[in-house]
Coordinates of C-alpha atoms in Angstrom, one line a residue:
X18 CA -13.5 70.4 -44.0
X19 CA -10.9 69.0 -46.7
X20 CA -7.3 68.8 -44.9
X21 CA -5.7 71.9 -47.1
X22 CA -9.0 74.3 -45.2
X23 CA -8.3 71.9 -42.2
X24 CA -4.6 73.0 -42.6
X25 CA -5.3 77.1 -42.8
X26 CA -7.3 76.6 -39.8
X27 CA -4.6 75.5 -37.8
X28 CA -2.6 78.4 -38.8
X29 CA -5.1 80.8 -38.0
X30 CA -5.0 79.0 -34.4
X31 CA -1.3 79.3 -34.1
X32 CA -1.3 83.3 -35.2
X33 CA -4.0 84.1 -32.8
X34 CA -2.5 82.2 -30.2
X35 CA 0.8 84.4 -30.7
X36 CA -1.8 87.5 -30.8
X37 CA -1.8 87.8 -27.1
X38 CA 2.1 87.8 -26.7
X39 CA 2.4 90.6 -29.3
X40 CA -0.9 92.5 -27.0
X41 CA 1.2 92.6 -24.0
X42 CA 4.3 93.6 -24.9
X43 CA 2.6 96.3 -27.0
X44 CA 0.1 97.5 -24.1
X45 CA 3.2 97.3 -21.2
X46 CA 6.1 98.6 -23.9
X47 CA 8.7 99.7 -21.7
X48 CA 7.5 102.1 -18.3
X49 CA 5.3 103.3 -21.0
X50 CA 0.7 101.8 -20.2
X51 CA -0.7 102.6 -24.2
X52 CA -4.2 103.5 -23.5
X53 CA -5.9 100.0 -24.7
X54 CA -8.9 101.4 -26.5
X55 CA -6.4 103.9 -28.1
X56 CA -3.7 100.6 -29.3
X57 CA -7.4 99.1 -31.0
X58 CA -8.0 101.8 -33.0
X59 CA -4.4 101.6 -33.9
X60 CA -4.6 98.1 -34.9
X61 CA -7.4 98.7 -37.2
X62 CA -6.1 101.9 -38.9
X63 CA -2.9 99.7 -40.3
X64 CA -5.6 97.0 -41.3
X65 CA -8.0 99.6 -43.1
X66 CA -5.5 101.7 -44.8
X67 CA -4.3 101.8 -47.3
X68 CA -6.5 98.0 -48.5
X69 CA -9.9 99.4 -48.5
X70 CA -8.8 101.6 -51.4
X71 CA -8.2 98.5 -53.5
X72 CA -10.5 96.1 -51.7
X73 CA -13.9 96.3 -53.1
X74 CA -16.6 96.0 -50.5
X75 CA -18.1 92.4 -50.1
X76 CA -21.4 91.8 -51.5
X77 CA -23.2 91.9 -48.0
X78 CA -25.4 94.1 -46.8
X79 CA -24.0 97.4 -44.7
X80 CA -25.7 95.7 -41.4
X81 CA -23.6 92.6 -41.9
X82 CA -20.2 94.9 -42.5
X83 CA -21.3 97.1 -38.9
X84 CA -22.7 94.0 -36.7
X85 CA -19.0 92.4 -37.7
X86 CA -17.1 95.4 -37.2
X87 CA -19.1 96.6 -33.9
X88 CA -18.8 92.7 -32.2
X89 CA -15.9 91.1 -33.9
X90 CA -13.4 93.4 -34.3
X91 CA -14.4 96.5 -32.0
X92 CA -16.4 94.7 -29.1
X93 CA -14.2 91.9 -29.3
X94 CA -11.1 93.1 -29.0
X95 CA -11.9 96.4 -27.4
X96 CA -12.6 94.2 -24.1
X97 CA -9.7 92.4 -24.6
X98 CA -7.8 95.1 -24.9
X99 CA -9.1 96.8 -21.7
X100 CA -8.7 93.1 -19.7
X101 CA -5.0 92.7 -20.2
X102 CA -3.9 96.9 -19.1
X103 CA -5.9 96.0 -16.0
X104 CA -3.5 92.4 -15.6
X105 CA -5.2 90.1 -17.3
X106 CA -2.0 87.8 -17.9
X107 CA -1.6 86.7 -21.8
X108 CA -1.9 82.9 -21.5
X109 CA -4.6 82.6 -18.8
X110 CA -6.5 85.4 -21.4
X111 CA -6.1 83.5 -24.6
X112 CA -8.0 80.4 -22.5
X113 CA -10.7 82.3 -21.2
X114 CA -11.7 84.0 -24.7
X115 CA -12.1 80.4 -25.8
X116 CA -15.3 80.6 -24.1
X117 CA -16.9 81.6 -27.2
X118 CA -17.0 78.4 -28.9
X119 CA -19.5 77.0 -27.0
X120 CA -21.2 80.5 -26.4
X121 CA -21.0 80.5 -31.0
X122 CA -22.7 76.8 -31.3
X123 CA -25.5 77.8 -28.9
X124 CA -25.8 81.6 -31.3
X125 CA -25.5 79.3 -34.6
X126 CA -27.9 76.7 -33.0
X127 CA -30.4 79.6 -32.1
X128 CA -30.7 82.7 -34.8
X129 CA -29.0 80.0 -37.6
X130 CA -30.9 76.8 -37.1
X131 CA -27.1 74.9 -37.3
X132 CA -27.1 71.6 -35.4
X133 CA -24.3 70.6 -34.3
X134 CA -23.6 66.6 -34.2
X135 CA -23.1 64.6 -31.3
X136 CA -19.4 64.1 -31.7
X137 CA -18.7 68.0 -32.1
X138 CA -21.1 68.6 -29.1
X139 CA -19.0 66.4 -27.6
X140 CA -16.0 67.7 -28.5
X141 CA -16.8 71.0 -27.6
X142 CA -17.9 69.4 -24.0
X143 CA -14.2 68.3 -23.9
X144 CA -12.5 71.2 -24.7
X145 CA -14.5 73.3 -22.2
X146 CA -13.7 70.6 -19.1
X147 CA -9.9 71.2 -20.4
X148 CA -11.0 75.0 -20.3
X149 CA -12.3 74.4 -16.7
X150 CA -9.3 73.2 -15.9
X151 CA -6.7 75.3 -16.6
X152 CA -9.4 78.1 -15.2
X153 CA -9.4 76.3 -11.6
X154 CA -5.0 76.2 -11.5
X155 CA -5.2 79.9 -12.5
X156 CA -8.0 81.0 -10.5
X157 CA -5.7 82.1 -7.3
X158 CA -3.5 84.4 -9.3
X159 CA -6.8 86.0 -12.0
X160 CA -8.4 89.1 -11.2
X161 CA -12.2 88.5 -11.0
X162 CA -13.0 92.0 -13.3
X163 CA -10.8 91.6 -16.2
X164 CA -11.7 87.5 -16.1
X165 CA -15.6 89.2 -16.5
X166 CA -14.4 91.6 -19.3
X167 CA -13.0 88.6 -21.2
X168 CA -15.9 86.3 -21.0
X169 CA -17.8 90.0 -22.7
X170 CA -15.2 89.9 -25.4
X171 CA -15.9 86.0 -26.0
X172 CA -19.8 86.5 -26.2
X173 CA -18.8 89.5 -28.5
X174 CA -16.7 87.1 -30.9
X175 CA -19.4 84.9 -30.7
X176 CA -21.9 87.4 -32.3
X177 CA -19.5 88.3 -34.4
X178 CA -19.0 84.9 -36.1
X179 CA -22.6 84.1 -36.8
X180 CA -22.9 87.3 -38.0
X181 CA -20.4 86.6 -40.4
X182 CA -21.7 82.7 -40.9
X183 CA -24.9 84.1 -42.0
X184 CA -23.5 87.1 -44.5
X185 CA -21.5 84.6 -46.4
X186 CA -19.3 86.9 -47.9
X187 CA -17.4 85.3 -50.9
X188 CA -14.3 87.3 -49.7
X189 CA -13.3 86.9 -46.2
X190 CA -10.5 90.0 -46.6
X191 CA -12.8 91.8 -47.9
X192 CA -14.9 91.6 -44.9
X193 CA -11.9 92.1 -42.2
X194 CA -11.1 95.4 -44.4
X195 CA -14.2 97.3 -44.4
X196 CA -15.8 96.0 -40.9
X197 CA -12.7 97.3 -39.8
X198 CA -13.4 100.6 -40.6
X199 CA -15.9 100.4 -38.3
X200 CA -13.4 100.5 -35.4
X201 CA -11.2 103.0 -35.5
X202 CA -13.2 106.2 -34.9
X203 CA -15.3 105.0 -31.9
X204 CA -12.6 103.5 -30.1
X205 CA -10.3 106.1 -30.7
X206 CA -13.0 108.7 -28.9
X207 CA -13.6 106.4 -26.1
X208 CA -10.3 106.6 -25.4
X209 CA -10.5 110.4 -25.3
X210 CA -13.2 110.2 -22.7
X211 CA -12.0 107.3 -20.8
X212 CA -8.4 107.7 -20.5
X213 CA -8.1 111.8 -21.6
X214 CA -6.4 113.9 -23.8
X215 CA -3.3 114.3 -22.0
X216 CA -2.9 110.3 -21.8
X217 CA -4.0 109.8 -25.7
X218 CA -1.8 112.7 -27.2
X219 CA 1.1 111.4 -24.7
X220 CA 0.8 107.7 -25.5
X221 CA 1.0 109.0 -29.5
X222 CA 3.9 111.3 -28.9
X223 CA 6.2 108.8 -27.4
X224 CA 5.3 105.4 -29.6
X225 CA 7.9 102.7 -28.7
X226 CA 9.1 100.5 -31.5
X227 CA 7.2 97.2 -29.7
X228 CA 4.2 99.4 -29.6
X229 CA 4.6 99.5 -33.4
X230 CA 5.9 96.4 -34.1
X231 CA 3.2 95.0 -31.8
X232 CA 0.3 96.9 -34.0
X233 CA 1.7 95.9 -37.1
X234 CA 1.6 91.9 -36.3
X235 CA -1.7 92.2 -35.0
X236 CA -3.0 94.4 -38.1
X237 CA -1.0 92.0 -40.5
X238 CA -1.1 88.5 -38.8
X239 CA -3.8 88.7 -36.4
X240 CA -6.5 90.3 -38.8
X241 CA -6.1 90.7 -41.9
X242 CA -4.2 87.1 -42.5
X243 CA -6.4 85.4 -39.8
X244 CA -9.9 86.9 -39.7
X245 CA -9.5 87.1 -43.9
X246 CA -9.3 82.9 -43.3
X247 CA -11.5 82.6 -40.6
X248 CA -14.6 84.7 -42.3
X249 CA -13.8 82.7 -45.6
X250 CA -14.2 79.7 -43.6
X251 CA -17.2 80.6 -41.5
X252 CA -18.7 81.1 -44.7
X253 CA -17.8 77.7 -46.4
X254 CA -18.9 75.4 -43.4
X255 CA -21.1 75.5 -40.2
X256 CA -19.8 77.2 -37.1
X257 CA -19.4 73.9 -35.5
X258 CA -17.0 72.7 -38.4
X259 CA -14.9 75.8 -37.6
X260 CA -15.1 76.9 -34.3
X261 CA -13.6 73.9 -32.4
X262 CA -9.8 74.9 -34.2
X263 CA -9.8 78.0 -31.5
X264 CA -9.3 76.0 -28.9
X265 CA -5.8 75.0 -29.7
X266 CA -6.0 79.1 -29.5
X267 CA -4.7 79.0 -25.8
X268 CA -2.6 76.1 -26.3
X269 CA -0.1 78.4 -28.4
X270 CA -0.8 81.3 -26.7
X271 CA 0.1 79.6 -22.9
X272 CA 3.0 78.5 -24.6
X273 CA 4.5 81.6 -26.2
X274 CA 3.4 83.7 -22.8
X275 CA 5.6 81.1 -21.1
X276 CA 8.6 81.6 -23.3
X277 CA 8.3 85.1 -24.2
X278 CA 6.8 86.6 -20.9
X279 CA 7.8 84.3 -18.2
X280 CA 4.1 82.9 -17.3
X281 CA 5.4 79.5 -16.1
X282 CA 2.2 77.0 -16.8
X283 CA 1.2 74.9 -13.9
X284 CA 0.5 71.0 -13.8
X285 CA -3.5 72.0 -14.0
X286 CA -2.4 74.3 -17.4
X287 CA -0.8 71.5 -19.1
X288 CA -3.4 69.0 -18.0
X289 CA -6.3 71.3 -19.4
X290 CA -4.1 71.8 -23.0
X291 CA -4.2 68.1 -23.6
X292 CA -7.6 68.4 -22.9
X293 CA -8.2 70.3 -25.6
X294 CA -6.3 69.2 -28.0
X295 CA -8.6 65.7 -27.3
X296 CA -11.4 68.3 -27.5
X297 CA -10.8 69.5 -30.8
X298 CA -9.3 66.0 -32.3
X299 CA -13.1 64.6 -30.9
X300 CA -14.8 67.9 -32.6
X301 CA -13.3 67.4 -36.1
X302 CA -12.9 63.8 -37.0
X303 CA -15.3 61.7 -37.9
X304 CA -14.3 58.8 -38.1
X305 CA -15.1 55.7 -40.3
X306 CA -18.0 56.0 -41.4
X307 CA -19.5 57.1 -44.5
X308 CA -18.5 60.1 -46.1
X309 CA -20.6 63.7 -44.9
X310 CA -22.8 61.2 -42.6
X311 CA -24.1 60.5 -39.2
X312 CA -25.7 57.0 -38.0
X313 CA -29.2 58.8 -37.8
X314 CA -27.9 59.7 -41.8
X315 CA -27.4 63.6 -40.8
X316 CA -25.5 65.4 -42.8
X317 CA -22.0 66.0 -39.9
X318 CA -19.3 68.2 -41.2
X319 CA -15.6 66.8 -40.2
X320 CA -12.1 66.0 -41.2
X321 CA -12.4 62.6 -41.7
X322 CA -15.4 63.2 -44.5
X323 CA -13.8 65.8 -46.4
X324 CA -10.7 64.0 -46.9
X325 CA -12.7 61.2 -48.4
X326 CA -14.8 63.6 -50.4
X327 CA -12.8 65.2 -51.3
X328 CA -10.2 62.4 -52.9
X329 CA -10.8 64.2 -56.8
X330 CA -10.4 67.4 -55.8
X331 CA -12.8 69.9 -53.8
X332 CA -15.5 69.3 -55.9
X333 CA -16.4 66.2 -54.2
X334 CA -16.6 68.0 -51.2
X335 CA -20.4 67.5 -49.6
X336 CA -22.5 70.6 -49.1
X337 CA -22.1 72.1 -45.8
X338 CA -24.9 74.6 -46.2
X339 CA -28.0 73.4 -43.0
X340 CA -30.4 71.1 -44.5
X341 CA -28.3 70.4 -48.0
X342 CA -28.2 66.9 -48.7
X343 CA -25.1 64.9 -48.3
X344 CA -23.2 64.6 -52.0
X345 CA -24.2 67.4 -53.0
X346 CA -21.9 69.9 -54.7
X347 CA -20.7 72.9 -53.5
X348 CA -20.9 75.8 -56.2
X349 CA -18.0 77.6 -54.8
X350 CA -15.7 74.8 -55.5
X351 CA -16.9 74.4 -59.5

């Protein structure tokens, strides 16, 4: 990756991170508990409407726009949703969904054929022991269901971003928009049966302003600015190019839980962080050798490679398509 995609991955990272703050004040807004199915299918109707009447529909196939929708958006954060009104706490919930980096190199690896290099592997190694980590400090205080229902939502991400790898959409918004419509209706009658009529109609009624405000950062911030980036990414370089930037995921979101929300990190949360910060710094860079190549003369997507490809401008930048060869130029950068 070339620093300025290097650079929007970052701030995808630091806006997701923030995601979880936003969640929990909306879900616990006041004495008032926002069915959590109910506040997803909120989120998605401000990041549907009014776009996807000026958005045209990617040039995928329908089953690429519905697996996304169904895995990254509803499954995803449907699960999420759910964890955190049963007490999943903010910070410890933005680590554990950083399970599905490793769980998207092994779904890349086996329905995309994507090998990821040695350094990345190990990199991702490193950021999962800082994961560990920061899992073993919290484990006394973490409820054993909602830590379950997170680990769904990451294997649910997962499928969602090879799912998105593989479509290749040319325009990552355009993706977020109209998968999103997929979420909406289903979640909103889930909600109906799950948590009733009574609670659904209620919650509406008697919206508090963080409810909205909440809704309207994670619409705005959390997908349409952030999963537009991410999707544009995933379809520019492998899933192991990408995927490793999540991890600093939990490193903003422990850190705005313990400013905004009082979640006071422990000596094993700060421990794992710099873990993965090492993790993704071991993921990304590639050192000194030659540009877009390993020692066995693999083709390894990186930092360090795209920078030095990329010295003319992003036309230099290597292929990152499996099995192109290394030099070769990418046609979406002509």
């Amino acid at each position: 990756m070339n620093l300025r995609h290097s650079f929007l991955a970052l701030l995808v990272a630091v806006l997701w991170g923030l995601n979880f703050v936003a969640i929990d004040l909306g879900l616990h807004a006041g004495d008032r508990e926002v069915p959590p199915l109910l506040f997803v299918a909120m989120r998605f109707v401000l990041v549907v409407f009014p776009l996807i009447f000026f958005i045209r529909k990617p040039d995928v196939s329908w089953k690429a726009i519905i697996g996304v929708g169904l895995f990254m958006s509803a499954g995803q954060f449907g699960l999420l949703y759910v964890a955190m009104a049963l007490g999943m706490p903010a910070g410890i919930a933005s680590l554990v969904l950083q399970a599905q980096v490793l769980l998207t190199v092994l779904l890349a690896a086996l329905f995309l054929g994507e090998r990821p290099s040695r350094r990345q592997l190990a990199g991702v190694v490193l950021g999962i022991a800082g994961l560990a980590v920061v899992a073993v400090g919290r484990s006394a205080v973490a409820p054993l269901l909602p830590l379950v229902i997170v680990l769904g939502a990451a294997l649910s991400w997962a499928a969602g971003n090879v799912i998105a790898r593989q479509a290749k959409a040319a325009s990552g918004l355009g993706l977020v928009v109209w998968s999103g419509a997929v979420v909406p209706v289903p979640l909103a009658g889930l909600s109906f049966l799950v948590d009733g009529p009574d609670a659904v109609l209620g919650a509406l009624g008697d919206l508090q302003p963080v409810t909205l405000l909440s809704a309207l950062y994670t619409a705005i911030f959390g997908s349409l600015v952030g999963y537009g980036i991410w999707n544009w990414l995933l379809a520019k370089y492998p899933s192991s190019a990408v995927v490793p930037f999540t991890l600093l995921v939990p490193v903003v979101g422990m850190t705005a839980a313990w400013l905004a929300l009082g979640e006071v990190p422990t000596p094993a949360e700060l421990l794992g962080g710099l873990l993965l910060l090492g993790g993704v710094a071991t993921a990304v860079l590639t050192g000194s050798r030659r540009p877009g190549q390993r020692r066995d003369g693999a083709f390894e997507p990186g930092l360090g490679a795209a920078l030095r490809t990329g010295e003319a401008g992003d036309e230099g930048r290597v292929a990152a398509a499996p099995g192109s060869r290394a030099g070769a130029r990418d046609p979406d950068e002509r």
